[in-house]
Amino acid sequence: MRKIIFLLVLITSVSSCKKEVEKTVTPPKKVKPKPVFKYGYNTDDYKIIQDTIRSGESFGEILDRHHVGYPKISEISNSIREEFDVRRLRAGKPYLILSSKDSLAEAKVFIYKNSVINATVIDFKDSIIKAHVYAQPIKTVERVVEGVIYSNLSNTMDSLHLSSSLTYAVADIYAWTLDFYKLQKGDSFKLVFEEKYIKDSLFAGYGNIKSAVFNHNGANLLAFRFISDSKLGIPEYYDENGNMLRSQFLKSPIKFQYRISSRYNLRRRIAYYGNKIKPHKGTDFAAKIGTPILATASGTVVESTRRGGNGKFVKIKHNSTYSTQYLHMRNQNVKKGQYVKQGDVIGYVGMTGNTGGPHVCYRFWKHGQQVDPFKEKLPSAEPLKKSLLPEYLEFIKPLKYQLENKILPVEEPEVIERIAQN
């Protein structure tokens, strides 16, 4: 009997405990999801359509397809003309339409992605039509890389998984001091540059190259980015002694993917003319058809025409002393009387005139006579002012240490000094 009573008490106790537990357990609270914003708009308020500009497609056609009438389209185009020209939509560019969530799904906002970072936002949901550029929040990080030339700069940069845009930027820095055609196997380089990221992971392009060094023929060619005039804010690259890398003339009218197929030679025998001696008063840079040809210095175009064996050519007068000429173009990109800046594309490599292969014949004139530019002592740009030199030398001290030791980020100069002393 006692055993039965004990079991009944135990069962009652367990049952009451269960009820007590059931009473204390509360259902989880429903967490309302946080609103998601894109380009400053709450995505819960709109139906979102993502698409890409098709070839030949106009702004009007896109909005018409999303139920915006042509009178309204005309009003939008005229209202934002100063901020954004709707005629310049480029095929292949992505865009977003934010439309109403009702059955009509009428477009209210058009977002055109100019780049990974920037987008033009055109808002016409209200009576006041607005347009502005929206920039994604960017995180900039520094990176240091080094490479060894095994064939050419482009291939080495590719092997490091670096974009061609960075390769071109490096070529621009050293365009006056380094002949990329003469790079040798075993030459090396080191770069410190910026990379931009959206949301810490999406690569959004490169920033500035802060410093660089090329080891060519056993000599180090250093380059440091420095702004000497804070009012103008124009950066230049200088060597370790404050000499500007930029000079009055580029080394080559082709950026870096070329070879010199024939040099200035007054006693050259030319197969095209029956192997007879015929002076060659230019330097031939062989490159693929369509390769951009650059003005080696700033000046005024005095000729842009086609004539005889020269084919299509451009001639530029730089000052009272120097002129340059670029022959055998596929087509010119400038007109007579036009002022061009150093590095501007003035035409494209072709085979017009008397030529056995695609190249640009680069001719250099001094006081009206054709000379060999590679044997001339050409004027260079002005070095830093003496008054700025102490500031510059202090500025590059940590950058030099960074290049030598591949350390990121750059330490303060006094820290560098202590490390160097130890």
XYZ file of C-alpha atoms in Angstrom:
422
model
C 0.000 0.000 0.000
C 2.824 2.402 0.942
C 4.500 1.660 -2.413
C 1.319 2.564 -4.291
C 0.956 5.827 -2.370
C 4.640 6.685 -3.092
C 4.175 6.087 -6.830
C 1.057 8.267 -6.924
C 2.925 11.096 -5.162
C 5.871 10.747 -7.575
C 3.645 10.806 -10.665
C 1.751 13.855 -9.340
C 5.055 15.628 -8.617
C 6.454 14.954 -12.098
C 3.201 16.040 -13.712
C 3.169 19.307 -11.786
C 6.828 19.932 -12.734
C 5.971 19.489 -16.406
C 3.092 21.926 -16.081
C 5.408 24.362 -14.325
C 7.960 24.057 -17.135
C 5.246 24.492 -19.735
C 4.132 27.645 -18.000
C 7.635 29.128 -17.910
C 8.484 28.425 -21.608
C 7.590 31.455 -23.762
C 7.439 31.387 -27.553
C 10.295 33.243 -29.358
C 9.588 36.820 -30.348
C 9.182 37.480 -34.003
C 12.139 39.619 -35.100
C 11.172 42.114 -37.732
C 13.823 42.070 -40.486
C 15.831 45.235 -40.813
C 15.053 47.244 -43.952
C 17.563 46.869 -46.754
C 18.689 50.090 -48.412
C 20.199 50.345 -51.885
C 21.446 53.667 -53.228
C 19.601 55.385 -50.362
C 16.202 53.736 -51.005
C 14.332 51.219 -48.846
C 13.959 48.173 -51.078
C 10.753 47.151 -49.237
C 8.996 50.154 -50.771
C 9.661 49.226 -54.402
C 9.701 46.454 -56.910
C 13.326 46.158 -58.085
C 14.220 45.359 -61.697
C 17.873 44.815 -62.685
C 18.901 44.830 -66.323
C 21.634 45.838 -68.776
C 21.620 48.505 -71.492
C 21.205 46.786 -74.851
C 22.900 47.881 -78.064
C 20.997 50.819 -79.572
C 18.604 51.049 -76.623
C 17.618 54.535 -75.487
C 16.627 55.997 -72.128
C 13.142 56.640 -73.483
C 12.664 53.037 -74.606
C 13.664 51.730 -71.175
C 11.258 53.996 -69.270
C 8.470 53.414 -71.795
C 8.829 49.685 -71.203
C 8.336 50.372 -67.501
C 5.125 52.362 -68.001
C 6.433 55.935 -68.042
C 4.767 58.064 -70.730
C 6.799 60.008 -73.298
C 5.722 63.467 -72.044
C 7.134 62.504 -68.637
C 10.276 61.027 -70.243
C 10.868 64.305 -72.113
C 10.402 66.257 -68.879
C 12.904 64.003 -67.056
C 15.512 64.307 -69.827
C 15.264 68.120 -69.932
C 15.271 68.513 -66.136
C 18.523 66.606 -65.566
C 20.427 67.676 -68.698
C 23.174 69.436 -66.709
C 23.680 66.498 -64.334
C 23.310 63.613 -66.797
C 22.980 63.349 -70.587
C 20.550 60.473 -71.197
C 21.825 60.154 -74.782
C 25.121 58.781 -73.505
C 23.904 55.476 -72.131
C 26.488 52.828 -73.015
C 25.561 49.326 -74.128
C 26.560 46.696 -71.583
C 26.193 48.965 -68.552
C 23.919 47.626 -65.773
C 20.993 49.613 -64.378
C 18.237 49.349 -61.759
C 14.607 50.384 -61.981
C 12.718 51.026 -58.753
C 9.033 50.765 -59.605
C 5.767 50.903 -57.685
C 4.635 47.676 -56.024
C 1.107 47.850 -57.463
C -0.097 45.983 -60.546
C 1.064 48.785 -62.889
C 4.701 48.621 -61.662
C 5.464 52.125 -62.965
C 9.135 53.168 -62.788
C 9.879 55.753 -60.107
C 13.692 55.774 -59.963
C 16.305 54.963 -62.622
C 19.814 54.055 -61.400
C 22.594 53.891 -64.025
C 25.807 52.219 -62.863
C 28.668 54.330 -64.224
C 31.250 52.101 -62.547
C 31.590 49.645 -59.698
C 31.829 52.617 -57.340
C 29.613 55.347 -58.830
C 26.035 55.373 -60.075
C 23.785 58.145 -61.385
C 20.443 58.152 -59.549
C 17.494 59.779 -61.382
C 14.494 60.217 -59.087
C 11.155 61.174 -60.725
C 8.678 59.713 -58.239
C 7.576 63.200 -57.175
C 6.819 66.394 -59.065
C 10.423 67.563 -58.512
C 12.820 65.556 -60.690
C 16.292 65.099 -59.237
C 19.564 63.517 -60.350
C 22.737 62.944 -58.371
C 25.806 60.712 -58.285
C 25.776 58.062 -55.586
C 29.184 56.789 -54.496
C 29.523 53.457 -52.750
C 31.428 53.599 -49.430
C 35.005 52.635 -50.256
C 37.721 51.158 -48.104
C 41.250 51.826 -49.352
C 44.059 49.472 -48.409
C 47.735 49.505 -49.272
C 49.438 46.602 -50.970
C 53.051 45.867 -51.834
C 54.104 43.477 -54.600
C 57.338 42.568 -56.308
C 58.003 40.839 -59.584
C 60.808 39.616 -61.796
C 60.801 40.182 -65.553
C 60.894 36.912 -67.462
C 59.628 38.203 -70.842
C 58.019 41.635 -70.513
C 56.286 43.846 -67.960
C 52.769 42.958 -69.082
C 53.282 39.194 -68.709
C 54.896 39.601 -65.296
C 52.022 41.771 -64.044
C 49.540 39.208 -65.389
C 51.336 36.452 -63.478
C 50.848 38.493 -60.286
C 47.093 38.718 -61.067
C 47.293 42.487 -61.472
C 45.021 44.316 -63.905
C 46.278 45.930 -67.108
C 45.190 49.329 -65.751
C 47.918 49.069 -63.094
C 50.420 48.005 -65.750
C 49.592 51.122 -67.762
C 49.945 53.284 -64.662
C 53.440 51.864 -64.022
C 54.328 52.447 -67.677
C 53.181 56.066 -67.347
C 55.409 56.667 -64.312
C 58.538 55.339 -66.032
C 57.698 56.465 -69.587
C 60.457 59.104 -69.536
C 63.218 57.175 -67.783
C 62.870 53.529 -68.782
C 62.799 51.945 -72.219
C 60.453 48.993 -71.678
C 61.735 47.409 -74.883
C 65.145 47.106 -73.225
C 63.966 45.311 -70.090
C 66.057 42.206 -69.527
C 65.256 38.835 -68.028
C 66.050 39.118 -64.332
C 65.187 42.814 -64.008
C 62.854 43.292 -61.070
C 60.444 45.784 -59.599
C 58.561 46.547 -56.405
C 55.375 48.603 -56.089
C 53.410 50.073 -53.198
C 49.908 50.958 -54.330
C 46.318 51.345 -53.158
C 43.398 48.988 -53.775
C 39.764 49.995 -53.312
C 37.091 47.699 -51.907
C 33.335 47.916 -51.443
C 32.070 46.226 -48.259
C 35.624 44.988 -47.545
C 35.510 42.285 -50.218
C 34.348 43.563 -53.616
C 37.355 44.866 -55.556
C 36.604 48.311 -56.975
C 39.847 49.268 -58.699
C 43.233 50.767 -57.913
C 44.107 54.001 -56.189
C 47.484 55.747 -56.296
C 50.867 54.137 -56.809
C 52.660 55.607 -53.792
C 56.177 54.419 -54.558
C 58.035 52.109 -56.898
C 61.484 50.838 -57.735
C 62.724 49.192 -60.931
C 66.017 47.342 -60.848
C 67.340 47.539 -64.415
C 70.905 46.694 -65.422
C 71.838 46.535 -61.737
C 70.639 50.088 -61.001
C 67.600 51.016 -58.908
C 65.202 53.519 -60.500
C 63.117 54.878 -57.632
C 59.834 56.778 -57.926
C 57.862 58.536 -55.182
C 54.494 60.247 -55.565
C 54.647 63.777 -54.154
C 52.534 66.936 -54.420
C 54.888 69.913 -54.478
C 52.193 72.602 -54.775
C 49.309 72.131 -52.342
C 47.212 74.772 -54.131
C 47.422 73.086 -57.528
C 47.315 69.627 -55.973
C 48.959 67.974 -58.998
C 51.048 64.905 -58.065
C 54.326 64.120 -59.791
C 56.857 61.324 -59.389
C 60.403 62.111 -58.250
C 63.516 60.037 -57.636
C 65.359 59.774 -54.312
C 67.181 63.068 -55.001
C 64.095 65.110 -55.869
C 64.542 64.966 -59.652
C 61.268 64.708 -61.544
C 60.903 61.498 -63.563
C 58.893 63.297 -66.209
C 60.922 64.992 -68.935
C 59.942 67.110 -71.917
C 59.840 64.085 -74.257
C 58.619 60.523 -73.804
C 61.055 57.745 -74.662
C 58.618 56.240 -77.149
C 55.378 57.108 -78.986
C 54.093 53.600 -78.082
C 53.374 52.841 -74.443
C 55.347 49.647 -73.871
C 54.230 46.741 -76.078
C 56.479 47.352 -79.071
C 59.886 46.569 -80.514
C 62.290 48.841 -82.342
C 62.462 47.293 -85.807
C 64.758 49.916 -87.357
C 66.810 52.764 -85.928
C 67.940 56.117 -87.290
C 70.627 55.222 -89.870
C 71.868 57.433 -92.692
C 73.513 54.474 -94.502
C 70.792 51.845 -94.132
C 70.106 49.452 -97.014
C 66.354 48.983 -97.476
C 64.974 45.824 -99.093
C 61.812 47.697 -100.081
C 63.975 49.904 -102.365
C 66.023 47.068 -103.915
C 68.566 46.892 -101.073
C 69.950 50.285 -102.041
C 71.446 52.679 -99.519
C 68.718 55.072 -98.496
C 69.009 57.202 -95.356
C 66.484 56.267 -92.693
C 65.905 59.408 -90.658
C 63.446 57.908 -88.202
C 63.053 55.193 -85.597
C 60.554 52.434 -86.392
C 58.446 51.109 -83.533
C 56.744 47.880 -84.629
C 53.381 47.214 -82.983
C 50.013 45.683 -83.781
C 47.657 47.515 -86.134
C 45.417 49.781 -84.092
C 47.914 50.319 -81.254
C 47.530 53.913 -79.941
C 50.302 56.361 -80.927
C 51.094 58.997 -78.293
C 52.383 62.552 -78.605
C 55.851 62.401 -77.034
C 55.561 66.043 -75.926
C 52.951 68.791 -75.793
C 52.559 71.056 -78.807
C 50.457 72.149 -81.774
C 49.568 69.867 -84.697
C 50.987 71.495 -87.835
C 50.128 68.627 -90.200
C 47.576 65.801 -90.129
C 47.342 64.464 -93.633
C 48.392 61.749 -96.106
C 51.320 62.140 -98.463
C 53.264 59.697 -100.663
C 55.394 57.063 -98.928
C 54.709 58.617 -95.518
C 51.107 57.471 -95.687
C 48.851 59.009 -93.067
C 50.891 61.038 -90.591
C 50.839 63.714 -87.916
C 53.482 66.371 -87.290
C 53.632 68.349 -84.042
C 55.559 71.552 -83.347
C 56.576 71.619 -79.696
C 58.488 74.900 -79.592
C 60.898 76.910 -81.737
C 63.490 74.119 -81.445
C 61.725 70.756 -81.579
C 59.097 69.042 -83.756
C 58.097 65.382 -84.054
C 56.460 63.388 -86.846
C 54.579 60.054 -86.772
C 54.213 58.139 -90.075
C 52.227 55.202 -91.570
C 49.160 55.609 -89.345
C 46.020 53.616 -89.919
C 44.174 56.829 -89.132
C 44.800 60.087 -87.302
C 43.050 61.171 -84.123
C 43.868 64.910 -84.298
C 43.439 67.801 -86.728
C 45.741 70.565 -87.930
C 45.856 73.469 -85.490
C 44.851 71.334 -82.511
C 46.878 71.607 -79.296
C 47.828 68.231 -77.809
C 49.323 67.326 -74.471
C 52.114 64.870 -73.851
C 50.690 61.345 -73.847
C 47.550 62.204 -75.844
C 46.536 59.614 -78.464
C 47.159 61.287 -81.839
C 46.587 58.258 -84.088
C 46.824 54.493 -84.459
C 49.484 52.159 -85.872
C 48.844 51.134 -89.476
C 50.510 50.281 -92.784
C 49.748 53.282 -94.985
C 52.415 54.517 -97.403
C 55.615 52.601 -98.121
C 55.903 50.006 -95.383
C 56.436 46.271 -95.177
C 54.658 45.790 -91.835
C 52.644 47.597 -89.155
C 54.718 50.208 -87.346
C 55.058 53.915 -86.641
C 58.097 55.700 -88.035
C 58.965 58.324 -85.408
C 60.903 61.304 -86.739
C 62.493 63.945 -84.566
C 63.288 67.452 -85.787
C 65.698 69.913 -84.149
C 66.052 73.406 -85.678
C 64.415 72.061 -88.847
C 66.826 69.109 -89.255
C 65.984 65.455 -88.613
C 68.151 63.967 -85.845
C 68.329 60.786 -83.776
C 66.394 61.472 -80.534
C 68.251 58.678 -78.740
C 71.544 60.508 -79.246
C 70.213 63.928 -78.262
C 70.494 65.332 -74.754
C 66.841 66.267 -74.407
C 65.556 68.798 -71.871
C 64.082 67.398 -68.665
C 61.433 68.817 -66.367
C 62.391 71.060 -63.476
C 63.473 69.309 -60.235
C 61.943 70.188 -56.887
C 62.667 73.650 -55.553
C 65.592 73.681 -53.116
C 63.300 75.056 -50.410
C 61.072 71.941 -50.718
C 63.871 69.389 -50.820
C 64.252 68.891 -47.001
C 60.480 68.303 -46.702
C 60.549 65.861 -49.610
C 63.516 63.868 -48.264
C 61.740 63.550 -44.909
C 58.539 62.503 -46.689
C 60.164 59.660 -48.651
C 62.188 58.281 -45.735
C 59.452 55.863 -44.543
C 58.483 55.079 -48.147
C 62.024 53.970 -48.944
C 62.068 51.771 -45.855
C 58.726 50.310 -46.888
C 60.013 49.429 -50.364
C 63.190 47.875 -49.002
C 61.447 45.767 -46.344
C 57.945 45.182 -47.754
C 56.343 46.462 -44.548
C 52.767 47.726 -44.364
C 51.710 50.164 -43.105
C 54.463 52.757 -43.222
C 55.981 53.532 -39.846
C 56.610 57.072 -38.659
C 60.057 58.460 -39.661
C 61.372 58.521 -36.075
C 60.440 54.851 -35.694
C 62.285 54.114 -38.928
C 65.373 55.840 -37.573
C 65.318 53.755 -34.402
C 64.935 50.535 -36.419
C 67.796 51.557 -38.713
C 70.052 52.319 -35.726
C 69.364 48.890 -34.199
